[in-house]
PDB file of C-alpha atoms in Angstrom:
ATOM      1  CA  UNK R   1     -76.253-124.681  14.349  1.00 46.00           C
ATOM      2  CA  UNK R   2     -75.803-121.304  14.921  1.00 51.00           C
ATOM      3  CA  UNK R   3     -72.614-119.812  13.967  1.00 60.00           C
ATOM      4  CA  UNK R   4     -70.712-117.511  16.275  1.00 58.00           C
ATOM      5  CA  UNK R   5     -68.242-114.567  16.196  1.00 59.00           C
ATOM      6  CA  UNK R   6     -65.076-115.359  15.684  1.00 59.00           C
ATOM      7  CA  UNK R   7     -63.406-113.889  18.903  1.00 52.00           C
ATOM      8  CA  UNK R   8     -59.494-112.592  17.837  1.00 53.00           C
ATOM      9  CA  UNK R   9     -56.565-114.424  19.194  1.00 57.00           C
ATOM     10  CA  UNK R  10     -55.179-113.438  22.450  1.00 57.00           C
ATOM     11  CA  UNK R  11     -57.145-113.260  26.085  1.00 64.00           C
ATOM     12  CA  UNK R  12     -56.247-109.405  26.769  1.00 80.00           C
ATOM     13  CA  UNK R  13     -59.120-108.196  25.709  1.00 88.00           C
ATOM     14  CA  UNK R  14     -58.292-105.645  28.203  1.00 90.00           C
ATOM     15  CA  UNK R  15     -55.013-104.277  26.043  1.00 91.00           C
ATOM     16  CA  UNK R  16     -57.222-104.393  22.625  1.00 90.00           C
ATOM     17  CA  UNK R  17     -59.860-101.852  23.867  1.00 93.00           C
ATOM     18  CA  UNK R  18     -57.039-100.046  25.121  1.00 93.00           C
ATOM     19  CA  UNK R  19     -55.502-100.030  21.532  1.00 93.00           C
ATOM     20  CA  UNK R  20     -59.060 -99.655  19.656  1.00 93.00           C
ATOM     21  CA  UNK R  21     -59.682 -96.394  22.070  1.00 94.00           C
ATOM     22  CA  UNK R  22     -56.215 -95.315  21.035  1.00 94.00           C
ATOM     23  CA  UNK R  23     -56.387 -95.618  17.545  1.00 94.00           C
ATOM     24  CA  UNK R  24     -59.668 -94.294  17.097  1.00 95.00           C
ATOM     25  CA  UNK R  25     -58.670 -91.248  19.507  1.00 95.00           C
ATOM     26  CA  UNK R  26     -55.310 -90.552  17.166  1.00 95.00           C
ATOM     27  CA  UNK R  27     -56.998 -91.008  14.295  1.00 94.00           C
ATOM     28  CA  UNK R  28     -59.641 -87.834  14.874  1.00 95.00           C
ATOM     29  CA  UNK R  29     -56.582 -86.076  16.720  1.00 95.00           C
ATOM     30  CA  UNK R  30     -54.920 -86.406  13.444  1.00 95.00           C
ATOM     31  CA  UNK R  31     -57.903 -85.449  10.913  1.00 95.00           C
ATOM     32  CA  UNK R  32     -58.272 -82.415  12.867  1.00 94.00           C
ATOM     33  CA  UNK R  33     -54.491 -81.345  12.800  1.00 94.00           C
ATOM     34  CA  UNK R  34     -54.572 -82.323   9.056  1.00 94.00           C
ATOM     35  CA  UNK R  35     -57.810 -79.531   8.338  1.00 95.00           C
ATOM     36  CA  UNK R  36     -55.669 -76.923  10.405  1.00 94.00           C
ATOM     37  CA  UNK R  37     -52.197 -77.821   8.389  1.00 94.00           C
ATOM     38  CA  UNK R  38     -53.894 -77.743   4.880  1.00 94.00           C
ATOM     39  CA  UNK R  39     -55.365 -74.376   5.739  1.00 94.00           C
ATOM     40  CA  UNK R  40     -51.801 -72.906   7.050  1.00 94.00           C
ATOM     41  CA  UNK R  41     -50.218 -74.351   3.953  1.00 94.00           C
ATOM     42  CA  UNK R  42     -53.078 -72.760   1.931  1.00 94.00           C
ATOM     43  CA  UNK R  43     -52.186 -69.313   3.860  1.00 92.00           C
ATOM     44  CA  UNK R  44     -48.381 -69.724   3.138  1.00 93.00           C
ATOM     45  CA  UNK R  45     -49.011 -70.315  -0.807  1.00 94.00           C
ATOM     46  CA  UNK R  46     -51.069 -66.478  -0.499  1.00 92.00           C
ATOM     47  CA  UNK R  47     -48.693 -64.903   1.613  1.00 91.00           C
ATOM     48  CA  UNK R  48     -45.539 -66.384  -0.935  1.00 92.00           C
ATOM     49  CA  UNK R  49     -47.517 -64.956  -3.671  1.00 94.00           C
ATOM     50  CA  UNK R  50     -47.817 -61.791  -1.908  1.00 93.00           C
ATOM     51  CA  UNK R  51     -44.640 -61.657  -1.244  1.00 93.00           C
ATOM     52  CA  UNK R  52     -43.360 -62.018  -4.852  1.00 95.00           C
ATOM     53  CA  UNK R  53     -45.847 -59.236  -6.092  1.00 95.00           C
ATOM     54  CA  UNK R  54     -44.915 -56.804  -3.641  1.00 95.00           C
ATOM     55  CA  UNK R  55     -41.299 -57.286  -4.154  1.00 94.00           C
ATOM     56  CA  UNK R  56     -41.717 -57.303  -8.271  1.00 95.00           C
ATOM     57  CA  UNK R  57     -43.476 -53.980  -7.791  1.00 95.00           C
ATOM     58  CA  UNK R  58     -41.367 -52.188  -5.221  1.00 94.00           C
ATOM     59  CA  UNK R  59     -38.434 -53.207  -7.821  1.00 96.00           C
ATOM     60  CA  UNK R  60     -40.427 -51.792 -10.089  1.00 94.00           C
ATOM     61  CA  UNK R  61     -41.253 -48.884  -8.142  1.00 95.00           C
ATOM     62  CA  UNK R  62     -37.319 -48.098  -7.430  1.00 95.00           C
ATOM     63  CA  UNK R  63     -36.258 -48.297 -11.364  1.00 95.00           C
ATOM     64  CA  UNK R  64     -39.390 -45.950 -11.984  1.00 94.00           C
ATOM     65  CA  UNK R  65     -37.319 -43.626  -9.116  1.00 93.00           C
ATOM     66  CA  UNK R  66     -34.259 -43.784 -10.681  1.00 94.00           C
ATOM     67  CA  UNK R  67     -35.500 -43.353 -14.245  1.00 94.00           C
ATOM     68  CA  UNK R  68     -37.340 -40.250 -12.883  1.00 93.00           C
ATOM     69  CA  UNK R  69     -33.651 -39.147 -11.309  1.00 93.00           C
ATOM     70  CA  UNK R  70     -31.550 -39.778 -14.503  1.00 93.00           C
ATOM     71  CA  UNK R  71     -34.362 -37.582 -16.493  1.00 91.00           C
ATOM     72  CA  UNK R  72     -33.897 -35.082 -13.589  1.00 90.00           C
ATOM     73  CA  UNK R  73     -30.441 -34.720 -14.431  1.00 90.00           C
ATOM     74  CA  UNK R  74     -30.163 -34.799 -17.697  1.00 90.00           C
ATOM     75  CA  UNK R  75     -33.320 -32.321 -18.053  1.00 88.00           C
ATOM     76  CA  UNK R  76     -30.780 -30.131 -16.158  1.00 87.00           C
ATOM     77  CA  UNK R  77     -28.361 -29.984 -19.209  1.00 88.00           C
ATOM     78  CA  UNK R  78     -30.847 -28.906 -21.203  1.00 87.00           C
ATOM     79  CA  UNK R  79     -31.530 -24.828 -21.433  1.00 84.00           C
ATOM     80  CA  UNK R  80     -34.761 -24.144 -20.257  1.00 84.00           C
ATOM     81  CA  UNK R  81     -36.166 -27.357 -19.089  1.00 82.00           C
ATOM     82  CA  UNK R  82     -35.715 -26.661 -15.367  1.00 84.00           C
ATOM     83  CA  UNK R  83     -39.699 -27.215 -14.727  1.00 88.00           C
ATOM     84  CA  UNK R  84     -39.498 -30.507 -16.364  1.00 88.00           C
ATOM     85  CA  UNK R  85     -36.651 -31.364 -14.229  1.00 86.00           C
ATOM     86  CA  UNK R  86     -38.384 -30.175 -11.456  1.00 90.00           C
ATOM     87  CA  UNK R  87     -41.409 -32.437 -11.978  1.00 92.00           C
ATOM     88  CA  UNK R  88     -38.853 -35.488 -12.651  1.00 90.00           C
ATOM     89  CA  UNK R  89     -37.430 -34.769  -9.171  1.00 90.00           C
ATOM     90  CA  UNK R  90     -40.958 -34.702  -7.904  1.00 94.00           C
ATOM     91  CA  UNK R  91     -41.985 -37.873  -9.530  1.00 93.00           C
ATOM     92  CA  UNK R  92     -39.017 -39.624  -8.103  1.00 93.00           C
ATOM     93  CA  UNK R  93     -39.132 -38.750  -4.853  1.00 93.00           C
ATOM     94  CA  UNK R  94     -43.154 -39.524  -5.181  1.00 95.00           C
ATOM     95  CA  UNK R  95     -41.832 -43.347  -6.619  1.00 94.00           C
ATOM     96  CA  UNK R  96     -39.411 -43.419  -3.370  1.00 94.00           C
ATOM     97  CA  UNK R  97     -42.416 -42.859  -1.067  1.00 94.00           C
ATOM     98  CA  UNK R  98     -44.480 -45.092  -2.627  1.00 95.00           C
ATOM     99  CA  UNK R  99     -41.508 -47.833  -2.301  1.00 94.00           C
ATOM    100  CA  UNK R 100     -40.950 -47.397   1.296  1.00 95.00           C
ATOM    101  CA  UNK R 101     -44.908 -48.688   1.655  1.00 94.00           C
ATOM    102  CA  UNK R 102     -44.305 -51.167  -0.484  1.00 95.00           C
ATOM    103  CA  UNK R 103     -41.211 -52.451   0.668  1.00 94.00           C
ATOM    104  CA  UNK R 104     -43.078 -52.908   4.467  1.00 95.00           C
ATOM    105  CA  UNK R 105     -46.040 -54.632   2.556  1.00 94.00           C
ATOM    106  CA  UNK R 106     -43.393 -56.944   1.221  1.00 94.00           C
ATOM    107  CA  UNK R 107     -41.530 -57.437   4.687  1.00 94.00           C
ATOM    108  CA  UNK R 108     -44.760 -58.059   6.150  1.00 93.00           C
ATOM    109  CA  UNK R 109     -45.964 -60.755   3.927  1.00 92.00           C
ATOM    110  CA  UNK R 110     -42.552 -62.329   4.344  1.00 92.00           C
ATOM    111  CA  UNK R 111     -42.476 -62.310   7.782  1.00 93.00           C
ATOM    112  CA  UNK R 112     -45.868 -63.983   8.195  1.00 93.00           C
ATOM    113  CA  UNK R 113     -44.572 -66.741   5.491  1.00 92.00           C
ATOM    114  CA  UNK R 114     -41.860 -67.575   8.279  1.00 92.00           C
ATOM    115  CA  UNK R 115     -44.270 -67.626  11.025  1.00 91.00           C
ATOM    116  CA  UNK R 116     -47.222 -70.187   9.164  1.00 92.00           C
ATOM    117  CA  UNK R 117     -44.196 -72.012   8.134  1.00 91.00           C
ATOM    118  CA  UNK R 118     -42.691 -72.618  11.930  1.00 91.00           C
ATOM    119  CA  UNK R 119     -46.605 -73.558  12.739  1.00 92.00           C
ATOM    120  CA  UNK R 120     -46.806 -75.624   9.638  1.00 92.00           C
ATOM    121  CA  UNK R 121     -43.407 -77.524  10.993  1.00 91.00           C
ATOM    122  CA  UNK R 122     -44.863 -77.968  13.922  1.00 93.00           C
ATOM    123  CA  UNK R 123     -48.165 -79.487  12.567  1.00 94.00           C
ATOM    124  CA  UNK R 124     -45.814 -81.900  10.517  1.00 93.00           C
ATOM    125  CA  UNK R 125     -43.940 -82.867  13.420  1.00 93.00           C
ATOM    126  CA  UNK R 126     -47.570 -83.575  15.429  1.00 95.00           C
ATOM    127  CA  UNK R 127     -48.363 -85.873  12.432  1.00 95.00           C
ATOM    128  CA  UNK R 128     -45.221 -87.752  12.113  1.00 94.00           C
ATOM    129  CA  UNK R 129     -45.517 -88.383  15.848  1.00 96.00           C
ATOM    130  CA  UNK R 130     -49.182 -89.198  15.759  1.00 97.00           C
ATOM    131  CA  UNK R 131     -48.562 -91.497  12.649  1.00 96.00           C
ATOM    132  CA  UNK R 132     -45.596 -93.556  15.074  1.00 96.00           C
ATOM    133  CA  UNK R 133     -47.931 -93.621  17.853  1.00 97.00           C
ATOM    134  CA  UNK R 134     -50.617 -95.267  15.423  1.00 96.00           C
ATOM    135  CA  UNK R 135     -48.135 -97.937  13.649  1.00 96.00           C
ATOM    136  CA  UNK R 136     -46.975 -98.656  17.395  1.00 96.00           C
ATOM    137  CA  UNK R 137     -50.379 -99.131  19.243  1.00 96.00           C
ATOM    138  CA  UNK R 138     -50.822-101.560  16.205  1.00 94.00           C
ATOM    139  CA  UNK R 139     -47.880-103.542  17.255  1.00 95.00           C
ATOM    140  CA  UNK R 140     -48.612-103.281  20.845  1.00 94.00           C
ATOM    141  CA  UNK R 141     -51.909-104.916  19.745  1.00 92.00           C
ATOM    142  CA  UNK R 142     -50.528-108.041  17.623  1.00 91.00           C
ATOM    143  CA  UNK R 143     -47.276-108.309  20.441  1.00 92.00           C
ATOM    144  CA  UNK R 144     -50.175-108.215  23.190  1.00 91.00           C
ATOM    145  CA  UNK R 145     -47.649-105.773  24.714  1.00 92.00           C
ATOM    146  CA  UNK R 146     -48.622-102.821  27.436  1.00 93.00           C
ATOM    147  CA  UNK R 147     -45.661-101.497  27.553  1.00 94.00           C
ATOM    148  CA  UNK R 148     -45.469-100.738  23.856  1.00 95.00           C
ATOM    149  CA  UNK R 149     -48.908 -99.430  24.337  1.00 95.00           C
ATOM    150  CA  UNK R 150     -47.178 -96.959  26.608  1.00 96.00           C
ATOM    151  CA  UNK R 151     -44.273 -96.281  23.827  1.00 96.00           C
ATOM    152  CA  UNK R 152     -47.428 -95.334  21.553  1.00 97.00           C
ATOM    153  CA  UNK R 153     -48.486 -93.200  24.110  1.00 97.00           C
ATOM    154  CA  UNK R 154     -45.389 -91.665  24.667  1.00 97.00           C
ATOM    155  CA  UNK R 155     -45.326 -90.818  20.827  1.00 97.00           C
ATOM    156  CA  UNK R 156     -48.910 -89.946  21.299  1.00 97.00           C
ATOM    157  CA  UNK R 157     -47.873 -87.307  23.692  1.00 96.00           C
ATOM    158  CA  UNK R 158     -45.124 -85.920  21.661  1.00 95.00           C
ATOM    159  CA  UNK R 159     -47.981 -85.867  18.628  1.00 96.00           C
ATOM    160  CA  UNK R 160     -50.333 -83.654  21.094  1.00 96.00           C
ATOM    161  CA  UNK R 161     -47.836 -81.427  22.418  1.00 94.00           C
ATOM    162  CA  UNK R 162     -46.632 -80.299  18.885  1.00 95.00           C
ATOM    163  CA  UNK R 163     -50.080 -80.080  17.709  1.00 96.00           C
ATOM    164  CA  UNK R 164     -51.425 -77.775  20.558  1.00 95.00           C
ATOM    165  CA  UNK R 165     -48.531 -75.961  20.021  1.00 94.00           C
ATOM    166  CA  UNK R 166     -49.594 -75.664  16.297  1.00 93.00           C
ATOM    167  CA  UNK R 167     -53.252 -74.286  17.188  1.00 93.00           C
ATOM    168  CA  UNK R 168     -51.919 -71.850  20.254  1.00 94.00           C
ATOM    169  CA  UNK R 169     -48.881 -70.768  18.629  1.00 90.00           C
ATOM    170  CA  UNK R 170     -46.544 -71.392  21.259  1.00 90.00           C
ATOM    171  CA  UNK R 171     -43.115 -70.860  20.448  1.00 88.00           C
ATOM    172  CA  UNK R 172     -42.219 -74.691  21.062  1.00 87.00           C
ATOM    173  CA  UNK R 173     -39.938 -75.435  17.808  1.00 82.00           C
ATOM    174  CA  UNK R 174     -37.474 -78.022  17.554  1.00 84.00           C
ATOM    175  CA  UNK R 175     -35.029 -76.734  14.953  1.00 82.00           C
ATOM    176  CA  UNK R 176     -32.465 -78.879  15.359  1.00 79.00           C
ATOM    177  CA  UNK R 177     -35.036 -82.030  14.459  1.00 81.00           C
ATOM    178  CA  UNK R 178     -36.560 -79.635  11.678  1.00 77.00           C
ATOM    179  CA  UNK R 179     -33.240 -79.092  10.237  1.00 79.00           C
ATOM    180  CA  UNK R 180     -32.305 -82.468  10.183  1.00 82.00           C
ATOM    181  CA  UNK R 181     -35.829 -83.639   8.516  1.00 77.00           C
ATOM    182  CA  UNK R 182     -36.107 -80.712   6.086  1.00 77.00           C
TER     183      UNK R 182
END
């Protein structure tokens, strides 16, 4: 006696094949999106650390400039300390100029963090829509509904839209939806 394979219940093999193909395709797309999303999160963490370090350095440099201004003011009140006061003025000017460059770097790191954050939102939305598509596709197989599989494909299309927008850095970003989900 040979034992045969169990045939799944339901006679709609075409639907089952479409669901299986959908699940495989969605799984691969989700994996690729997850890798890119993780890389963006790492870049955001690096930008955040750089931003914090640079703003701290900026504040420190501004304090040094202010200290030198105070020193120059106090030294001018002392007899025969003009040379020291002039040196303190030069140091204050040097720190002020240095602070401008540090501020620009800190602002650039902050701006890059914001750009990466918007891209991260796109990948998060992609992952959410693709997960919904995966779940709906599974339900479509269980209830043998082609129309439900169509709903899964619509959710998958939205997920792909946000994934492509994230990779291509397109300005597709539903602020209201992100604000609601935040």
